[in-house]
Structures are given as C-alpha cells and as structure tokens.
Tab-separated table of C-alpha atoms and ligand atoms in Angstrom:
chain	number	residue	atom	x	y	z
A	1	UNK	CA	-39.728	23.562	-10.441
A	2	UNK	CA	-36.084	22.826	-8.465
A	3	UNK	CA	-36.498	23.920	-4.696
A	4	UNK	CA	-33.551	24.499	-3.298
A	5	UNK	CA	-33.216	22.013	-0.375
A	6	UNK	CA	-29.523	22.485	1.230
A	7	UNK	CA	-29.537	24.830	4.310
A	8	UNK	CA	-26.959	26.992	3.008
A	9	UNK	CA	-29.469	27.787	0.123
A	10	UNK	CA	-32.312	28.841	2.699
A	11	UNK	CA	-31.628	32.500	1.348
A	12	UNK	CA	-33.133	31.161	-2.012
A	13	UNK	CA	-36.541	30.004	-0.956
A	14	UNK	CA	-38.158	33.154	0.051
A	15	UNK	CA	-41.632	33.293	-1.981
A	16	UNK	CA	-40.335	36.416	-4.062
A	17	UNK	CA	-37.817	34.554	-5.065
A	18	UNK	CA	-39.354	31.014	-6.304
A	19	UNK	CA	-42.475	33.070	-7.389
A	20	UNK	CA	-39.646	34.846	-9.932
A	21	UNK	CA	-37.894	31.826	-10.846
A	22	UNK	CA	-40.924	30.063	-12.000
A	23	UNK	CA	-42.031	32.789	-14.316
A	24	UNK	CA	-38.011	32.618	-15.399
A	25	UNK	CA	-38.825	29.164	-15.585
A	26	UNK	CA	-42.288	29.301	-17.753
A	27	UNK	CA	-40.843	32.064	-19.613
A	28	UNK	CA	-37.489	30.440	-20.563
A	29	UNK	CA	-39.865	27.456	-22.150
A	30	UNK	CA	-42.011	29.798	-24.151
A	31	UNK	CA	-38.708	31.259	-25.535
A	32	UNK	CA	-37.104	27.894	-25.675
A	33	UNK	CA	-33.791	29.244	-23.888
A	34	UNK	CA	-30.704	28.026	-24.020
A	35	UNK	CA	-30.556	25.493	-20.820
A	36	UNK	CA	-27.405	26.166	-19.683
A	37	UNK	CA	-28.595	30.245	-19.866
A	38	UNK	CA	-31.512	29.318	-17.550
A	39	UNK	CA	-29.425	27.778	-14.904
A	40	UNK	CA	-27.160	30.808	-14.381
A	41	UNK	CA	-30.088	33.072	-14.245
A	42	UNK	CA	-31.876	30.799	-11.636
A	43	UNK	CA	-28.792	32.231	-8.916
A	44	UNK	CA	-27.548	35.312	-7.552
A	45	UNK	CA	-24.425	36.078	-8.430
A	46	UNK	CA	-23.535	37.454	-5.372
A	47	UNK	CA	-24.966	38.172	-1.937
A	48	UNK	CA	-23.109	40.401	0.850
A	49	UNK	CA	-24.356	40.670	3.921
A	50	UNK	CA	-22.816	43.098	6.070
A	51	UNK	CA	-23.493	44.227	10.260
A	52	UNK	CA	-23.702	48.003	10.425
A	53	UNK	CA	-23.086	49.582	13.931
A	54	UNK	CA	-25.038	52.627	14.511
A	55	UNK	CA	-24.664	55.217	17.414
A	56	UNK	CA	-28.240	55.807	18.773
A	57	UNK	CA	-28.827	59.234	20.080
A	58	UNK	CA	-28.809	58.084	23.968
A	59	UNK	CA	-25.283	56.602	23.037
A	60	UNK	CA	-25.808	53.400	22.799
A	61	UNK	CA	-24.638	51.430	20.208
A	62	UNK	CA	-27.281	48.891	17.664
A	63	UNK	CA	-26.263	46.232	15.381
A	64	UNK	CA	-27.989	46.219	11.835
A	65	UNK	CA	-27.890	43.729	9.570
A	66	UNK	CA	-27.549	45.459	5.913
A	67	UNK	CA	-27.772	43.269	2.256
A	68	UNK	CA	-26.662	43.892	-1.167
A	69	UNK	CA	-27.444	41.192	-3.366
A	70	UNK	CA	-25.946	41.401	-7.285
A	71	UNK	CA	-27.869	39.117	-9.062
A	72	UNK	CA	-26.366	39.231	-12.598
A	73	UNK	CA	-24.330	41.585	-14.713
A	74	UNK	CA	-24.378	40.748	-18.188
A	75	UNK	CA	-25.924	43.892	-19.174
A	76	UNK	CA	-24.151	45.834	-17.348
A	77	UNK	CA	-23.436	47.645	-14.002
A	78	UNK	CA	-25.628	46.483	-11.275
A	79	UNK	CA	-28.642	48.738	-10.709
A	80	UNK	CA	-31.600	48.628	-8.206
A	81	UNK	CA	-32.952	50.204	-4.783
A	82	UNK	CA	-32.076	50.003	-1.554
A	83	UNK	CA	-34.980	49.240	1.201
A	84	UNK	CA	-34.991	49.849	5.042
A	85	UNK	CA	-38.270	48.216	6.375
A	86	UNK	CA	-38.824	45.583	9.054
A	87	UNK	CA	-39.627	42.991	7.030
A	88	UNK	CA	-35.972	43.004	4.849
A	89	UNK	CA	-33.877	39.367	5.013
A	90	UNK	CA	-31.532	37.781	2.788
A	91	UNK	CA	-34.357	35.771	1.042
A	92	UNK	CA	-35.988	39.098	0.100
A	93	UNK	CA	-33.626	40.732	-1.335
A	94	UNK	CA	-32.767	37.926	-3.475
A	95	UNK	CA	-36.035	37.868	-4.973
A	96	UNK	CA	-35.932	41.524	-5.455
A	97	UNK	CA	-33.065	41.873	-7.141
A	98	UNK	CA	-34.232	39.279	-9.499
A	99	UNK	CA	-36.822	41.237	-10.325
A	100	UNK	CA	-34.267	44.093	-11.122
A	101	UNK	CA	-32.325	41.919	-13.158
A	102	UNK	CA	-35.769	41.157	-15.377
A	103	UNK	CA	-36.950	44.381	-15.676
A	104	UNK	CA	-33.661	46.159	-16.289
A	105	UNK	CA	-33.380	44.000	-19.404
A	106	UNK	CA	-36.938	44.801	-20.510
A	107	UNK	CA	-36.926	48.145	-20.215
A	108	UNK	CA	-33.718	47.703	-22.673
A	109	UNK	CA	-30.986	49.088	-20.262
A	110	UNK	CA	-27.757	48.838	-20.328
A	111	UNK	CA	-28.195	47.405	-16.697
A	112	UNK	CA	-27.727	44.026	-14.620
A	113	UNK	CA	-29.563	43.494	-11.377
A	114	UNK	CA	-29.240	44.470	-7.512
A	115	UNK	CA	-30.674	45.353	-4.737
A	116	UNK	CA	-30.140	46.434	-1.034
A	117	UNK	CA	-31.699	46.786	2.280
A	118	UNK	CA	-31.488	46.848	5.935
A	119	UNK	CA	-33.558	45.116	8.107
A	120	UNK	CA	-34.319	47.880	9.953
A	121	UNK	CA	-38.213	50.129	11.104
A	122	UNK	CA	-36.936	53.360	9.871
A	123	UNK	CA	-39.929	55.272	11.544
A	124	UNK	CA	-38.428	54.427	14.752
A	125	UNK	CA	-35.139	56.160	13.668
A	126	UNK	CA	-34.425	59.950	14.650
A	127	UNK	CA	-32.659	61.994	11.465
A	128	UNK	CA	-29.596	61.433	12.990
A	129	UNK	CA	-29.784	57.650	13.416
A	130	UNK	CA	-30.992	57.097	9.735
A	131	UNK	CA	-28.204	59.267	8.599
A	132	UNK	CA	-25.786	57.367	10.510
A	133	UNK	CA	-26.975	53.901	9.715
A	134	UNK	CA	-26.770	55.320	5.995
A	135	UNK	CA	-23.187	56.005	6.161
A	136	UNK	CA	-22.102	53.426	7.909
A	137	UNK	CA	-24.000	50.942	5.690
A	138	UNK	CA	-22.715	52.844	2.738
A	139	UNK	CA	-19.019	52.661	3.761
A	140	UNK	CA	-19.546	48.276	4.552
A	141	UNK	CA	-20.905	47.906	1.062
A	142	UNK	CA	-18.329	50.236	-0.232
A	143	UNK	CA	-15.832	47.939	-2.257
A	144	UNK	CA	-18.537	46.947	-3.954
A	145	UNK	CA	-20.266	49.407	-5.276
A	146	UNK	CA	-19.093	52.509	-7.569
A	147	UNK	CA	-20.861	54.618	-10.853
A	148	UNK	CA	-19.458	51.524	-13.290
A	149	UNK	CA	-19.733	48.710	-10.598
A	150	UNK	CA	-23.146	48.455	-8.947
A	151	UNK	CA	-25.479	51.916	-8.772
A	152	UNK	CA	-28.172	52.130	-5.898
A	153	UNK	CA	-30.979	54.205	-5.449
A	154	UNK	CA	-34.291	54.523	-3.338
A	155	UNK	CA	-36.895	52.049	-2.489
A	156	UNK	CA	-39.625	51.241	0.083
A	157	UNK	CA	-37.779	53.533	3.627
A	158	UNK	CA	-35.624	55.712	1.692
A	159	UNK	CA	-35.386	58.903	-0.214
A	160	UNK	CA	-33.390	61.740	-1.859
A	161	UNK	CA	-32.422	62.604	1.352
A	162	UNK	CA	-30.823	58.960	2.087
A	163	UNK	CA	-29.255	58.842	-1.492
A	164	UNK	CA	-27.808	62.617	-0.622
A	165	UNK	CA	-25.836	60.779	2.474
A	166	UNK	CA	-25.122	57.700	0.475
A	167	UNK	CA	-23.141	59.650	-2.246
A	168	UNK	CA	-21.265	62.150	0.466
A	169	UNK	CA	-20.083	59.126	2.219
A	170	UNK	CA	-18.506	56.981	-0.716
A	171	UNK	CA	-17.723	60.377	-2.496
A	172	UNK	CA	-15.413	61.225	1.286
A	173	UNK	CA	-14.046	57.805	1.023
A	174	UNK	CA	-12.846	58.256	-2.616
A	175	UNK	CA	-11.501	62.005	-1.888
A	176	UNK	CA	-13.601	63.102	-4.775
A	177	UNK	CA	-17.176	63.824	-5.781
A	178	UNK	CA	-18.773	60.857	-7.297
A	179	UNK	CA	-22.468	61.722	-7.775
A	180	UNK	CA	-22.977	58.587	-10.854
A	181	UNK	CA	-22.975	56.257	-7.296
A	182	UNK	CA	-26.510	56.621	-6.567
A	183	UNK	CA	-29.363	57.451	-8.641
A	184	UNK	CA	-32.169	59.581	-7.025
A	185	UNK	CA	-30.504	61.938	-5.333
A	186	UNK	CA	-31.702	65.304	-5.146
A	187	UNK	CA	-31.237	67.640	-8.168
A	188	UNK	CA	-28.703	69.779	-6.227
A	189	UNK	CA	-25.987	67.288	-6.345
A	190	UNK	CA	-26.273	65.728	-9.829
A	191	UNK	CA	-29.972	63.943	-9.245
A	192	UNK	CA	-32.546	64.522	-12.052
A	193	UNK	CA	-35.728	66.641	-12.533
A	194	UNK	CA	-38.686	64.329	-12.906
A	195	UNK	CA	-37.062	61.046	-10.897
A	196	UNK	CA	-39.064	61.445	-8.266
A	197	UNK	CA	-42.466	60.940	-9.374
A	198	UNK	CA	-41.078	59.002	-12.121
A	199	UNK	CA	-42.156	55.324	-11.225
A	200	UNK	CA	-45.863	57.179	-10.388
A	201	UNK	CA	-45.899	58.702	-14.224
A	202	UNK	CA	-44.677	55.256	-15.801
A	203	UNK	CA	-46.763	53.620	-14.256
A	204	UNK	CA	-49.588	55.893	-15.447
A	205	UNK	CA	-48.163	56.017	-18.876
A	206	UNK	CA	-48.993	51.946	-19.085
A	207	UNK	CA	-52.581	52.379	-17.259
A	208	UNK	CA	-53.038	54.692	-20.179
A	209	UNK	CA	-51.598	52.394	-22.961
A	210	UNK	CA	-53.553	49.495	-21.483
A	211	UNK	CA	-56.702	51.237	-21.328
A	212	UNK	CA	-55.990	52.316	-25.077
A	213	UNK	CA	-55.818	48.828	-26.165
A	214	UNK	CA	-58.561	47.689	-24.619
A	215	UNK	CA	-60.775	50.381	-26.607
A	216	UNK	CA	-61.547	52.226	-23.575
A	217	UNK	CA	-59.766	55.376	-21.561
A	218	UNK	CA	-57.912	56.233	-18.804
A	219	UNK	CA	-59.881	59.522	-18.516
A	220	UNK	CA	-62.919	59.336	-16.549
A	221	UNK	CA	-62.160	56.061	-15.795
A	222	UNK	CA	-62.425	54.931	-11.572
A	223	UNK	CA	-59.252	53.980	-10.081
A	224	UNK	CA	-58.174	52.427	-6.238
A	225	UNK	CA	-54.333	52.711	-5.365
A	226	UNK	CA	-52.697	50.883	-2.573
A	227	UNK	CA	-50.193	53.055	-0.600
A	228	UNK	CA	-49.621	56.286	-0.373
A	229	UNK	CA	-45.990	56.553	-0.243
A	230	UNK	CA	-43.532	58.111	-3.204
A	231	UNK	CA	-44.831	55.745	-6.152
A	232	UNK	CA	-48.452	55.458	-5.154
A	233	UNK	CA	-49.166	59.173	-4.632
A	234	UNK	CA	-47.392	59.755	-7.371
A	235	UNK	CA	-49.574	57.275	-9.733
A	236	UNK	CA	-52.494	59.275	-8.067
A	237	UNK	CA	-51.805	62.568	-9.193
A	238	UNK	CA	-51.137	61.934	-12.130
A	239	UNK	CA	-53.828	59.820	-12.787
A	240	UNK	CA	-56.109	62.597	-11.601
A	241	UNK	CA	-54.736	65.173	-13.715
A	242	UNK	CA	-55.433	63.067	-16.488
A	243	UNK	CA	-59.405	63.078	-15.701
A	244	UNK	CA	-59.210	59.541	-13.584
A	245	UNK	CA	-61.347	59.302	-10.726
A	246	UNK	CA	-59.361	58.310	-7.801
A	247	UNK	CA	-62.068	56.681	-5.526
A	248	UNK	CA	-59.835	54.755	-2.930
A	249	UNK	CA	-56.382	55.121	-1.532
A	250	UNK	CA	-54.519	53.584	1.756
A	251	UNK	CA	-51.310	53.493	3.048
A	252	UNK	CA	-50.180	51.704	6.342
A	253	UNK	CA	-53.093	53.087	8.541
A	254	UNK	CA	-55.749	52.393	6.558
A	255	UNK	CA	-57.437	53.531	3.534
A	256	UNK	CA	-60.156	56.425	2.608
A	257	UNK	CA	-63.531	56.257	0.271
A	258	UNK	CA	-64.927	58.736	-1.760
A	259	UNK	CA	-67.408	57.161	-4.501
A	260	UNK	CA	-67.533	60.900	-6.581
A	261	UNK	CA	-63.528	61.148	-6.322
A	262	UNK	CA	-60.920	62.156	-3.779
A	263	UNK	CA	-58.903	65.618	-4.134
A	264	UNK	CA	-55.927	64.003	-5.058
A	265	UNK	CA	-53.726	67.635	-4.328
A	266	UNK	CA	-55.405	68.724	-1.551
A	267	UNK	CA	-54.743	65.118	-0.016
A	268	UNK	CA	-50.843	65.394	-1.153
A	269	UNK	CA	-51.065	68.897	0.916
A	270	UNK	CA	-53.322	67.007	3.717
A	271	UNK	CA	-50.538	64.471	4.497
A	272	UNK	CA	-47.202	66.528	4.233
A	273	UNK	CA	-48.631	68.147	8.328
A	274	UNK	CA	-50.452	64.563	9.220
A	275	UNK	CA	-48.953	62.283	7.440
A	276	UNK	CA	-51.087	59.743	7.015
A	277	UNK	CA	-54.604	60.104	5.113
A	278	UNK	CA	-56.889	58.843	7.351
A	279	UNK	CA	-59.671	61.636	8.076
A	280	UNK	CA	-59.400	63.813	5.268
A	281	UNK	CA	-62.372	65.594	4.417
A	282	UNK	CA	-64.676	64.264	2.535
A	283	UNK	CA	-63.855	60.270	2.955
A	284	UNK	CA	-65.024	57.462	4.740
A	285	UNK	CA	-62.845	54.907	5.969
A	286	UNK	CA	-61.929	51.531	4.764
A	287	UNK	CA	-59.613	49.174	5.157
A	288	UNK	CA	-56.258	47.979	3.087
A	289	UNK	CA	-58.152	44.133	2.557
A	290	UNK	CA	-61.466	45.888	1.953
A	291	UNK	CA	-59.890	48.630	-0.500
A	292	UNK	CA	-58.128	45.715	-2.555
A	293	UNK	CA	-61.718	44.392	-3.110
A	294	UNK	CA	-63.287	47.611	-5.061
A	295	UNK	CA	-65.265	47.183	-7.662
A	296	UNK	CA	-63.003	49.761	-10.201
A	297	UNK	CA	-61.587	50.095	-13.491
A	298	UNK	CA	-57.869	49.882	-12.590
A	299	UNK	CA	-56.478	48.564	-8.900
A	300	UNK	CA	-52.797	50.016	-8.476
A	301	UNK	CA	-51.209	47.983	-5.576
A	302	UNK	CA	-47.947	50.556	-4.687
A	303	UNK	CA	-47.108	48.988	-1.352
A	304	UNK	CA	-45.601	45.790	-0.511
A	305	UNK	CA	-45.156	42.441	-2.352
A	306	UNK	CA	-47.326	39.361	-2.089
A	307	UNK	CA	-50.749	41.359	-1.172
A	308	UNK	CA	-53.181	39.776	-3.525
A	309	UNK	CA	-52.394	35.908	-3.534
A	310	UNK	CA	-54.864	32.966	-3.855
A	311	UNK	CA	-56.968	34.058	-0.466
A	312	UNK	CA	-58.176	37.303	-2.404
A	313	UNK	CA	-57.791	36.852	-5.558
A	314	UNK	CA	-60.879	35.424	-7.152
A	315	UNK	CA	-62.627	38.382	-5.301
A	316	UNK	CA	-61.001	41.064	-6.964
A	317	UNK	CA	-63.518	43.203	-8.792
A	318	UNK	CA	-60.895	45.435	-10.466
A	319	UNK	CA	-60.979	45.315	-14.683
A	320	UNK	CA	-57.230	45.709	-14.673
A	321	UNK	CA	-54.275	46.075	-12.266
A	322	UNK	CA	-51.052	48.001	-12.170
A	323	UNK	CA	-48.409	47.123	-10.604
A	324	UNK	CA	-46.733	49.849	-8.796
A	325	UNK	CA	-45.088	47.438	-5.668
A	326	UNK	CA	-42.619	44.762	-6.131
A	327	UNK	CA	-44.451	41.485	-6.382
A	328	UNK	CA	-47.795	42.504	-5.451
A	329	UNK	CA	-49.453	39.811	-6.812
A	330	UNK	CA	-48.445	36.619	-6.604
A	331	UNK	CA	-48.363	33.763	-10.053
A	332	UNK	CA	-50.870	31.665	-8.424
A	333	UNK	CA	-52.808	34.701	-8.083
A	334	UNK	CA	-51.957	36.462	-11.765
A	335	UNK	CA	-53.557	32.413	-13.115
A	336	UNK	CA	-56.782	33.096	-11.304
A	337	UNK	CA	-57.192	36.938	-12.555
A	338	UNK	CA	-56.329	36.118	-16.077
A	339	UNK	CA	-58.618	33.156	-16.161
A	340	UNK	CA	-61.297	36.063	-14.591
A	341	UNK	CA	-60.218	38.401	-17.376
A	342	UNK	CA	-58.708	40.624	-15.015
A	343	UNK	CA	-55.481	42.538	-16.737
A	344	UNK	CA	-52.824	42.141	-15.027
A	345	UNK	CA	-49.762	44.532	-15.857
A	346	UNK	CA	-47.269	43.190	-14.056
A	347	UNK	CA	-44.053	45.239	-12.104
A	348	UNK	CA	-41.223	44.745	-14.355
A	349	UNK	CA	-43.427	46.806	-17.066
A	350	UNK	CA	-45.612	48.989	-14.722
A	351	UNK	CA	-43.096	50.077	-11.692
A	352	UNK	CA	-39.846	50.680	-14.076
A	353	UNK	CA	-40.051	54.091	-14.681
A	354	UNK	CA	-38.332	54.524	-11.533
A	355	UNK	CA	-35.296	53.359	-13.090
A	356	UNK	CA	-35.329	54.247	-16.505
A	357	UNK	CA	-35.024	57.640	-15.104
A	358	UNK	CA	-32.402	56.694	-12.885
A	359	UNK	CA	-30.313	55.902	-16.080
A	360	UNK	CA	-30.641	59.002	-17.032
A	361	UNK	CA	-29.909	60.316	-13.937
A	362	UNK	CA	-26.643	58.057	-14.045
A	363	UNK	CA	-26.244	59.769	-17.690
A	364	UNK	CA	-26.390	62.731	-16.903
A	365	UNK	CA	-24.188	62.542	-14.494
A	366	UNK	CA	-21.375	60.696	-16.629
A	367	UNK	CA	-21.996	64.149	-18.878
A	368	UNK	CA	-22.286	66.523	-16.819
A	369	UNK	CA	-24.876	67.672	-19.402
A	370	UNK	CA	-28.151	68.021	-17.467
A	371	UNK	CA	-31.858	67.737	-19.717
A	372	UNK	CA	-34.809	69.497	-18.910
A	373	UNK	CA	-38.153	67.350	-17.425
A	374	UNK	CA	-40.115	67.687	-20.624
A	375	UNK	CA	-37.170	65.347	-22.382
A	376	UNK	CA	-36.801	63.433	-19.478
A	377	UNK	CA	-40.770	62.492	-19.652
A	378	UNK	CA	-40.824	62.214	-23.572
A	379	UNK	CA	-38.002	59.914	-23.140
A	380	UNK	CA	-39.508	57.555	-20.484
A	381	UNK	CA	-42.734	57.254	-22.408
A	382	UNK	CA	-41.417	56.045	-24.884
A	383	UNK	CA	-38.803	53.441	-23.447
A	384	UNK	CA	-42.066	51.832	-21.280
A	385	UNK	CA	-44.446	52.121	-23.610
A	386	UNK	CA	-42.385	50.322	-26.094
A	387	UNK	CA	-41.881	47.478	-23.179
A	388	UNK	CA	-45.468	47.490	-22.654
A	389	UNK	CA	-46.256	46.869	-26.462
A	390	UNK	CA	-43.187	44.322	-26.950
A	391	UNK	CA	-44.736	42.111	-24.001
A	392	UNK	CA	-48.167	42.571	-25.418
A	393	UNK	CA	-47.324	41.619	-28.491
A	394	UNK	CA	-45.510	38.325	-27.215
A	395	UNK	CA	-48.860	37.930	-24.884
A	396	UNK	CA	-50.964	37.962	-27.794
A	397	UNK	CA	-49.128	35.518	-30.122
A	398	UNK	CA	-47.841	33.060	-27.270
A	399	UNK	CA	-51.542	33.471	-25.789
A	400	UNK	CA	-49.987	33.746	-22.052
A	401	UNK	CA	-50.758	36.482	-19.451
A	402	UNK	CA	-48.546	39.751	-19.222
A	403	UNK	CA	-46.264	38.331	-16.746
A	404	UNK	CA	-45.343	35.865	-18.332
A	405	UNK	CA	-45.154	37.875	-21.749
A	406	UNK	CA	-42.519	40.429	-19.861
A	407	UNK	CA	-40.527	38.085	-18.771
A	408	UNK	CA	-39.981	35.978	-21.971
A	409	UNK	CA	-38.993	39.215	-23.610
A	410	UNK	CA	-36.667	40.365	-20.930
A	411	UNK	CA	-34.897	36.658	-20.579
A	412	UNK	CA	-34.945	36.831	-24.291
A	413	UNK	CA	-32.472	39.811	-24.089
A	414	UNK	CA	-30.019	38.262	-22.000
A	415	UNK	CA	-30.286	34.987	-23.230
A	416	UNK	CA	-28.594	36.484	-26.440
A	417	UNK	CA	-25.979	38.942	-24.590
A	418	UNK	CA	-25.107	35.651	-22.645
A	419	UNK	CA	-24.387	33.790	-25.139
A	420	UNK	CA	-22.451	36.466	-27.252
A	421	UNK	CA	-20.580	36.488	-23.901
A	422	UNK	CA	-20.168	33.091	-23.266
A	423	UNK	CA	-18.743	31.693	-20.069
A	424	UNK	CA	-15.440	32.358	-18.318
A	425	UNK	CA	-13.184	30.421	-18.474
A	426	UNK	CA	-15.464	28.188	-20.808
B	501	LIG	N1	-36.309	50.817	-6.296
B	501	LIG	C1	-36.801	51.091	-7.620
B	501	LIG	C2	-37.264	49.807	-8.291
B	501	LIG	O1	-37.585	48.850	-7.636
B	501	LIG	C3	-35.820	51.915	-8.439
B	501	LIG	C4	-34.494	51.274	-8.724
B	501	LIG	C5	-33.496	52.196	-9.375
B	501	LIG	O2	-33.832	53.316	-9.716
B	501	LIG	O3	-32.354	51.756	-9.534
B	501	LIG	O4	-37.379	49.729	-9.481
C-alpha cells in the first residue's frame, strides 16, 4: 500500500485512515475498479481546519482547534457527525470521514462523506462553554456547510442538545430557519422520532440478521457491549427487549458483570442520577480489557476506534462482533478473527443506522411532512438489512471477510456514479 511520505500529508497517516484505505485498496481489487476511480477515493477532498475562541465562564478566553473534513461528494451532499473528545486531530477525522464516505454509499444514500470535531474534553466544559464553543465553531465552518452542501450531526461528545445550538446559530446567520443543516436535532425543531436510538436498533437489526444466518438466534442469546454512551445503551436495550442476555457492559470507568443478565432499564434509570454504571446492584466489576475478553455470543464494541487490534485479538472469545464504534477493530485484527471464525460485522453495516435515519430526518425536513416512528423503524430495517445481505452475499461468493465484502459493494457504487460523472474539466 502507498504511505504517504511528504510532511504536508502527515494528516493522512493516522491509523484510521491507512487502516480504511487498505480495505479501499483490497476492496477496489476484488471489484477490479477503475484505477483512476481508486486514486481519487484514496484523498480527502477537502480538509478545513478552523481556531474557535471560546469565552470561559471566569472570562477568560481558550483557543480550540475545530475540523471539518469533506471527503468526497459524488453522491451527494456531505453527511457525517461531528465529535468533541480529547483525542480529535486532523488525521482522525480524515479517517472518519472516510468511513462516512463508505458507508453512506452502502447504505444506498444519496450522500458523500464528512465529518467534524473539536479537539476538545467536553466533560470539562460548563453548559455555557459547550454552547459557546458550538456556536462559534458552527459560525467558522459556516460557508461551508448548508441542508444541500454538507449536513452534520452527532457523534462521540455531542447530542440533540449540541445539534439544537448548531442549527440556531447558522439558521441566525442566514436570517431564516434552516432546520435540514443538522440531522439529530431534537424533534421540537424539525429532528425525527426514533434518531436517537437509531444507530443502537440498526445495529441490533444486523445482530439479529447475522444470528439468523448462522441458524441460531438473537433471543436468549449472551451478549457484552462496550460503552455505555447513546449507541451502546441503545444496542443494549434493545437487545434485551428482544430476549438477549446482556451479561457485560462498560463505559469509560469501567465495566459491570452479571453472568444471569443485567437489568438493562433499571441500569438506563441507574445512570441518568450517577452517571456512570459502576456499582449497580447486582454486578461485579470488571474491566474495559477484561470485558473485551468474554466468552459470549455477540461482543458489541460502541466506544472508540482501534480497541481490539493484534495485542487482543486472538483472545477474543466472542462468536461474533458488532460494530457499534468507528473502527473498533482494526484489519490486522478482523484477519486474525476471521481466520478464528469469529464474525465480524463491521461499522459501515452495523453503526449506520444512525444515519440512515438522519436522511430521513434531512427528508423530512425538506417536506415539512413529518412520519411516525413505526415507518421510520420499518424503513431502516429494511435499508440495513438489505446492506447486510448485499455484503454477505459478495462475502460468500468472493470468499473474503465482511469488511472487506462492505466495502467492495460500497466502492462499487461510486465507482459507477464516478464514472457516469466523469472528471472536471476532463
Ligand atoms: N456520527 C454518526 C456516524 O458515525 C452519524 C452520522 C450522521 O447521522 O450523519 O455514523
């Protein structure tokens, strides 16, 4: 695989990113892609990075340094979430709006890829500060966003509330209401019933597919999830109402045990006072690398990327995993678990209900014609589902793992709509 070596490229070597271009890269051979197709999808189109001065509540004044990275628009309007955590750079965002990109096109929207984020702890922010670095970061990004332009929405640090604050401040700086700006807002101002547990439920809808083609059930069967946060206690409860037994969950603390099954409601209850779910009744502790470890029927990481690589991953005892995170697993890691028979359902299948129902949040919107949640979930089990079964159907005649499977399909779709495009000026 090409590493990019000159320094002005450094933003292109974070291992999201090359782990993404080399399934791109595997993927484009499978499909035998057009060559000149693979090199534009191996860059970002564009990468803004913008400093966002915020007003701290004793006065002072902090410099942030915000992203938005468009990574291709062929499909469409650039879509994809916006993340305040530590951890965000440049390279990261790349690789995560990569990912966008891929799974945008698999899950057959009418989409290209983004994605945002501010390198920022947002636990350490008062309401005030978050609001502020919200609007301000809003406003830098401004030109460049818009409902037909580039359409954010939440991701790991941010919420309704943030996407409430990001649509107010571009819809003040256009004079006019603009809700189709950001998708996951709440339902007051144009969001959607059933987008916030939405990535949880897709993600459950493919545990349940995959179990079904494996002969076997989602009911009854024992299931670990890593982090607790919108997607992961999400994927709990509704794995739980469907009979699963959720043995093992985490977030950032720590994680809690309960062989006979934890009270997934009672724990959603539990950590709206304390927050985080360490001592709830009825569990022992245990830790994140421990928890990953579980002997279980399905392992859903729903935290950060890159947590089961080559150090863990030929002692994973889980018979399938979900991918709720971003990059979770790693490809050196996905080699070792499919040569274990571990199945592996990889992100741009498993986490995209998210934003399938952000489209038709974004539809909605356009409308003004709002649908009730029992279309909105009959609609998004059937756009994953049918992503699930195209990419199993590719993994089963190509003989590769799901990864790769998802991605040949999804490059597959825009190798076509690039070509019918072409290249300006030629
Ligand atoms: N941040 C979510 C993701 O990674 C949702 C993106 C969206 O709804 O646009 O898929």
């Amino acid at each position: 695989m090409s590493m990019p070596s000159e320094k002005a490229e450094a933003h292109l070597s974070h291992p999201l990113f090359l782990n993404a271009l080399q399934s791109v890269e595997q993927a484009a051979e499978l499909i035998k892609c057009d060559e000149n197709v693979l090199e534009r999808l191996k860059k970002p189109k564009r990468c803004i990075a913008v400093s966002v001065p915020v007003r701290m509540d004793d006065y002072s004044v902090k410099v942030f340094t915000g992203y938005r990275v468009q990574y291709n628009s062929t499909l469409g309007p650039y879509k994809g979430g916006i993340r305040y955590h530590q951890g965000v750079d440049m390279g990261e965002v790349v690789g995560l709006a990569a990912l966008m990109t891929f799974k945008n096109s698999l899950m057959g929207l009418p989409y290209g890829g983004g994605k945002g984020g501010i390198c920022v702890d947002p636990t350490k922010l008062s309401r005030t500060e978050k609001q502020n670095l919200t609007r301000r970061y809003t406003s830098e990004i401004g030109p460049f966003i818009g409902p037909a332009k580039d359409i954010p929405a939440p991701d790991v640090g941010t919420d309704a509330q943030t996407m409430a604050w990001m649509m107010d401040t571009y819809s003040q700086e256009s004079g006019y209401a603009q809700p189709g700006v950001v998708t996951g807002k709440p339902v007051e101002i144009g969001g959607s019933l059933g987008r916030v547990g939405a990535t949880g439920l897709g993600a459950v809808y493919v545990a349940e597919r995959a179990f079904e083609r494996k002969g076997k059930s989602l009911k009854g069967a024992t299931v670990v999830i890593q982090g607790f946060g919108n997607v992961g206690s999400h994927a709990a409860l509704y794995a739980h109402e469907r009979g699963a037994k959720v043995i093992a969950v985490s977030d950032v603390k720590g994680g809690i045990f309960n062989g006979d099954g934890l009270n997934i409601p009672e724990l959603m209850d539990y950590i709206k006072t304390n927050k985080f779910v360490e001592n709830f009744p009825k569990s022992k502790p245990i830790s994140n690398e421990d928890l990953l470890l579980l002997g279980c029927d399905a392992l859903f990481p729903c935290a950060l990327e890159n947590v089961i690589d080559t150090h863990n991953a030929e002692k994973i005892k889980a018979k399938m995993i979900i991918e709720g995170a971003n990059g979770p697993v790693t490809n050196a890691a996905t080699t070792i678990l499919h040569k274990n028979g571990v199945f592996v359902v990889p992100d741009v299948i498993a986490n995209g209900g998210g934003v399938v129902v952000s489209y038709f949040e974004w539809v909605q919107d356009i409308m003004s014609f709002f649908w009730d949640e029992e279309e909105i979930n009959k609609r998004l089990k059937s756009i994953i589902i049918k992503a699930f079964d195209q990419s199993y159907t590719m993994a089963t005649e190509k003989n590769v793992d799901m990864r790769l499977a998802g991605m040949a399909v999804a490059v597959q779709r825009l190798e076509k709509a690039m070509l019918l495009r072409g290249l300006y000026p030629r």
